[in-house]
XYZ file of C-alpha atoms in Angstrom:
183
model
C 35.120 51.040 48.699
C 33.729 48.034 47.629
C 35.067 48.003 44.355
C 38.810 47.255 44.540
C 41.237 45.445 42.488
C 40.843 44.614 38.899
C 38.827 42.158 36.375
C 39.614 40.931 33.033
C 37.419 38.391 31.388
C 36.354 35.456 33.837
C 39.610 36.487 36.560
C 39.770 39.068 39.015
C 42.677 40.450 41.261
C 42.373 41.875 44.667
C 38.483 41.675 44.394
C 36.594 42.282 47.493
C 35.804 39.268 49.246
C 32.049 40.416 50.143
C 31.234 40.478 46.525
C 28.876 37.591 45.184
C 30.989 35.243 42.629
C 29.267 33.161 40.017
C 30.621 30.214 38.615
C 29.449 30.902 34.946
C 27.752 34.019 33.236
C 24.303 34.340 33.175
C 24.428 36.124 30.180
C 25.681 39.692 28.751
C 24.483 43.151 30.339
C 24.976 46.626 29.411
C 25.105 49.433 32.072
C 23.008 52.323 30.690
C 23.483 55.469 33.235
C 20.266 58.250 32.353
C 22.809 61.220 31.657
C 19.850 63.385 31.466
C 18.452 62.695 34.733
C 18.665 65.771 37.324
C 20.525 63.825 39.777
C 23.615 63.005 37.309
C 23.688 66.926 36.769
C 24.141 67.483 40.253
C 26.869 64.293 41.057
C 29.143 65.502 37.486
C 28.266 69.712 38.118
C 28.101 70.308 41.678
C 30.089 67.472 42.900
C 32.428 67.317 40.133
C 32.086 63.253 40.065
C 32.548 60.922 37.420
C 30.270 58.599 35.908
C 28.956 55.829 38.198
C 29.236 53.313 35.101
C 33.150 52.199 35.306
C 32.706 51.310 39.122
C 29.475 49.221 38.433
C 31.073 47.507 35.121
C 34.200 46.768 37.416
C 32.011 45.047 40.290
C 29.824 43.161 37.528
C 33.269 41.673 36.099
C 34.703 40.590 39.236
C 31.338 39.132 39.924
C 31.731 36.732 36.762
C 28.184 36.502 36.828
C 27.615 38.432 33.537
C 29.731 39.315 30.335
C 29.786 43.380 30.217
C 29.422 44.683 26.783
C 29.744 48.322 26.040
C 26.472 50.542 25.274
C 28.270 53.847 26.809
C 30.849 56.654 25.940
C 33.046 54.150 24.052
C 30.129 52.901 21.856
C 30.570 56.237 19.574
C 34.224 54.964 19.180
C 33.178 51.459 18.251
C 30.968 52.731 15.405
C 33.549 55.295 14.400
C 35.778 52.384 13.856
C 33.147 50.971 11.430
C 32.410 53.743 9.456
C 36.116 53.646 8.823
C 36.298 50.141 7.536
C 32.967 51.169 5.342
C 34.730 54.024 3.922
C 37.718 51.997 3.054
C 40.165 53.931 5.223
C 41.043 50.588 7.603
C 43.492 47.950 6.573
C 41.679 45.160 4.728
C 42.084 42.739 7.419
C 40.647 44.602 10.269
C 37.597 42.507 10.024
C 34.807 45.290 11.489
C 32.400 43.648 9.322
C 28.526 43.113 9.984
C 27.447 40.733 12.331
C 30.200 40.375 15.269
C 28.537 42.863 18.054
C 27.061 40.980 20.813
C 23.454 41.391 22.327
C 22.908 42.593 25.550
C 20.998 40.331 27.306
C 20.077 42.452 30.155
C 20.671 46.301 30.819
C 21.146 47.543 34.553
C 20.240 51.242 34.980
C 21.825 52.778 38.365
C 20.193 55.760 39.827
C 20.414 58.327 42.414
C 17.065 58.531 43.955
C 17.962 60.510 47.252
C 20.810 62.929 48.482
C 20.951 65.195 51.152
C 24.144 67.502 51.664
C 22.899 68.776 55.024
C 21.141 65.567 56.312
C 21.449 67.104 60.237
C 24.261 67.908 62.405
C 25.747 70.110 65.539
C 27.862 72.793 65.905
C 29.183 74.672 69.144
C 26.304 72.693 70.758
C 28.475 69.788 70.633
C 31.557 71.712 72.025
C 29.388 73.037 74.941
C 28.320 69.666 75.706
C 31.924 68.117 76.315
C 33.586 71.098 77.696
C 37.524 71.596 77.938
C 39.787 70.919 75.480
C 37.775 68.290 73.642
C 34.734 70.534 73.329
C 36.863 73.239 71.833
C 38.178 70.893 69.625
C 34.601 69.484 68.381
C 32.673 72.530 68.580
C 33.382 73.408 65.120
C 30.668 71.787 63.155
C 29.251 68.068 62.657
C 27.023 67.487 59.670
C 25.780 64.441 58.348
C 25.193 63.691 54.375
C 23.000 60.916 53.349
C 22.513 59.360 49.831
C 19.951 56.502 48.598
C 20.710 54.481 45.124
C 18.574 52.106 43.112
C 19.722 49.640 40.682
C 17.060 48.283 37.913
C 18.021 45.104 36.128
C 15.705 44.954 33.064
C 15.360 41.971 30.218
C 15.972 43.404 27.023
C 14.071 40.456 25.426
C 10.846 41.084 27.161
C 11.324 44.237 28.758
C 10.654 42.839 32.234
C 12.128 44.487 35.016
C 13.439 41.393 36.830
C 15.146 42.881 39.785
C 15.406 46.184 41.765
C 17.840 46.553 44.574
C 18.309 49.956 46.971
C 20.953 50.998 48.908
C 21.730 53.768 51.303
C 24.645 55.293 53.194
C 25.104 58.149 55.621
C 28.352 60.247 56.474
C 29.629 62.480 59.231
C 32.111 65.389 58.991
C 33.744 66.513 61.663
C 34.605 70.328 61.606
C 37.321 69.751 64.534
C 39.665 72.486 63.231
C 36.589 75.421 63.151
C 35.794 74.578 66.768
C 39.656 74.533 67.729
C 40.487 77.850 65.596
C 37.126 79.758 67.076
C 38.107 78.862 70.666
């Protein structure tokens, strides 16, 4: 995976060497995932995968190009702390007063634009072509899975989309045991 290691402030450890790295921050950024999008329901429901936000935040922080501000799930906790402060339930020196939150200069929005769990493949035909023991081993099944993603960067002051980037991947699954047992 591209996301390895850890990050804290401007320092990171065991980060992937292929990631871009900035000498100084270009501003603050919030990662905002559309949890109402159809792809999000498939990702979390059907595939039982989590949000893309934590991985993106790690990569962004490791790059040192932006300071990440929270606008996702932890935002509710932040607002809850402020409500506790306003109600008088927090210690006097907790200092959750107004004007302390940092604005997000930019928003990064991830989306999955294409996902195909069955993007082609071959079954017993592969085994027949190879013959013998190897053909029996690989003859079970072989299927491809593909996905395409899009990241969009927006300037929060102007609402102008500054950049967009697309990425895609293809993975092959080999059902070798199916061929072995079938033989």
